[in-house]
Phi, psi and omega in degrees: 000126184272175184297324181298317179297316179297321179295322179297316178297317180297320180296314180297320179297317180297318179297316180296322181293322183286317187262344183083306179223064184285144177252117179273104186264149178276179179152168180281168179293341181295328183258010180294329182259014181288164180298137180300134181293158180300142181293145175266138178267123182233154178295144176294153182260345183206137178228144176236134178229147182233126180250127182287164175300124187289307182177154173249013178296140179276006175240035181227157175215153185230137172251127174252135177227128180240148184200143169232124178293154170286138181224145175289148176081010180253135177305123188276004186247308191272155172130157176218160174208122181197164178237150178231150180296140172270157175278154176231098181286348184263058183294341181267007178281138181297150179289124182282347186230018182279174181268011183246025177073023176088027181254008182107159183278188181302137180062023176074012181289146183238157172299149179101351173292158184305139180286161179305332181270004181062227180266014179293135179303144180255138173055048175291131179275145178256330179202144174296151177093352179229120182285157170239149184216154176211147178244144174202156175298137183288333182301120181085357180288133183271171164292158183235142175241121187236151177223136173234140177222172180060226186292344181268351185286315186292113177083010180303129184225137176230130178248136177242116183237118183246136174249123174249118191281335186206167178092184184294337179266012184305131178150186174257125179243111182240143175207143169275128179299140193252157175280147178293150181205187180243352185212127180223144174240134178232081173286133180116358176288172183212147169245016180295155181293338179274356182238145168236106181250123176248134168262128179260121181249121183236128183253115183274354191258176185268005175236150181296150177247138175256124189235134175258137177241123180230134181248139179232125180255195182292344179248011179114203183302129174284130184296123182288143177254356181206172178296123182271004178267129184240135173262124178251111183298165180302138176048046183225167176232144179227118174269139182231125177283120188296326182293347176277352181275344183208154174270353181275141180255129180224123179297324178225126181218174177236136180248131171249129179245120183230127176271114177285324173227145180076197179216157184214165163257141181228135177212142181250127175258117183253123181241117178260135183296336183244330191248027176079202186205165175188169171280139179254106184286158176291146176287156170299163181303152181309135183213153180284337176234136189230139173239130176240097190272142164099041171289127179294150181293337181256023177297129179272339174201156178215132180240118181267130179236126184228143178225137178253104186281349184275193182273350184245153173290160178240135173244121190236143167274141179246124177229149174249115178271110180261195183294335187243331182195182176252136180232165175262123179300132182302128178084358182225049183293325182217166183216127177256124182241118180283146180302131177074011181233150179266129177247132180230137176227142176269122182264354180065212178273065190297333185282338176052042175086004178234144178293156180196180177218147177267136178237126177245125181226160181300140180291332183118187182119178185279327186277173178291151179290153183255128178292148178221163167243153186206159176204165184226128172262123185245136179239136171241149182084176182221160176059226181284355180256025179281153173216146188240146171217167183232139176237121177271165165303132190235131179294159181287154175277113178283315181232304182203159177208152187225139167251121192277327188251099175237147183245168180301324177233147171106354180266131175230126179258129180245130181234131177233136176247098185296330183246253183284158176299143183231152176245131182228156172244131180246126183240125170269127180286175165300156176282163178299336179258015177119186181106182183234146180292153179225135180238145174221150180251138182228155173246129178249112183290146181303136179078013182231164174245132174248114177255125186216157172278120185295157176299157179246153178294148177288123178058027182276154176229144178084176179303149179221165181258152175236124180247131178253124177243128175277121183266320183194172177089203185279181180298148177230134175243145188216157171211164179231128174258133174245114182252123180229075184299148182210124176053042178083356179265125182282066182298136181200162175215149182233129177244131173290155179237077174286170178303140184280356179052037179283345178239141179233151179276124179242110181291150175273123184270140177258162180285131177230097184288351178292343176290337187264081176232159187261013182291000000 
């Protein structure tokens, strides 16, 4: 084999590695230097999702629901989607969601012990468009590492919903299982004595990951009391109690999780001694304009937490987008956030009986706007009947997003269009127990929030998925609230709905014979 042949093979391999599915097109030398053609959007071929350890409380149960939407242009035959238990080397770590204040479950059992099903795959999908679901006691349930490929990869979504019936962690804890990444921001965490916040770090790969954890309070970086670097073994999960990372107490702080090597999934479980518990999702990437969708109309209090990770302070306008227009919350027209510091403000019952979304935009001025991350802690109920959920700053839906676990009663979908009016299509899948999908089209006026009960499948039974597709108009941000009241407590959880990234841009590669030289 001569050098020219080897160079040709190397060129083709490089093109395939860069584009994933590169097309080597023919043509004359005249068009070799022409402008690259517009990228084609194709379905992803493989997706990875990570679900954190739910709880080891003996008074809890967890529902898992998995779903992949049907999509045009996807091979209708090949593919699999399933999850497998992760290992937990930190068996001596206190339980973050138990009814014993984080000291471990009954008989000292901890999260991460083998699941009742052992290494048997969880939630294998049989066909796109129909969700699968399973229930199990949370005690002893492990974190899960999942992979979908082929026809099941584009838009694959898994929801984990846990109910804890009693104790300090009492409440509904819901989270959409997340894709692995290298950088996460969690504004709204706490090291206060009334809170127990655990960050769950899950490594899906076959090599160890090195992870840095940094906390920022109202005066800047919280002084570490221990090594903030964590090693997460291959295909394992490690929970870390945030209050063990520093001796300083902060009611509201921001956590940055950075993988120095490898990639991880990160999720924060926040347990309040008085106001219930929930998963605190990561904020969208730092941005100069932020949307936090889906404040419930009956919220009794809301606490906004903002962090400016850059070198400059941020000055922000604060607006509440309601059903009819956007208003400025009284007394909170603007917000100044110092660089490297966490700012928190209590908005009270800001919604005043109407659903809404918070919009943060640059205040103005001569200099460039400063990116921020943000989150909102929302409380419903009063006194001993309070329950808490968290809404992060959420990226816009470019094409589609899905919430996998919806019930016949209790689901509320919130859509906000910060700028121009947008048109969306909402599709309810078949239920896990059968039925037919139903779709409806809605218009969301610019500067408003539309909170609605999503459509339900025709003759469907069991949990079902709801997919939001942006059809036209301006950006749309969305979240889904699942309310499951129990014994007078308004238990609820809110999940953001960022774009599912089920489609990727694949550029069309042109022939470049200059790669084929014998030098």
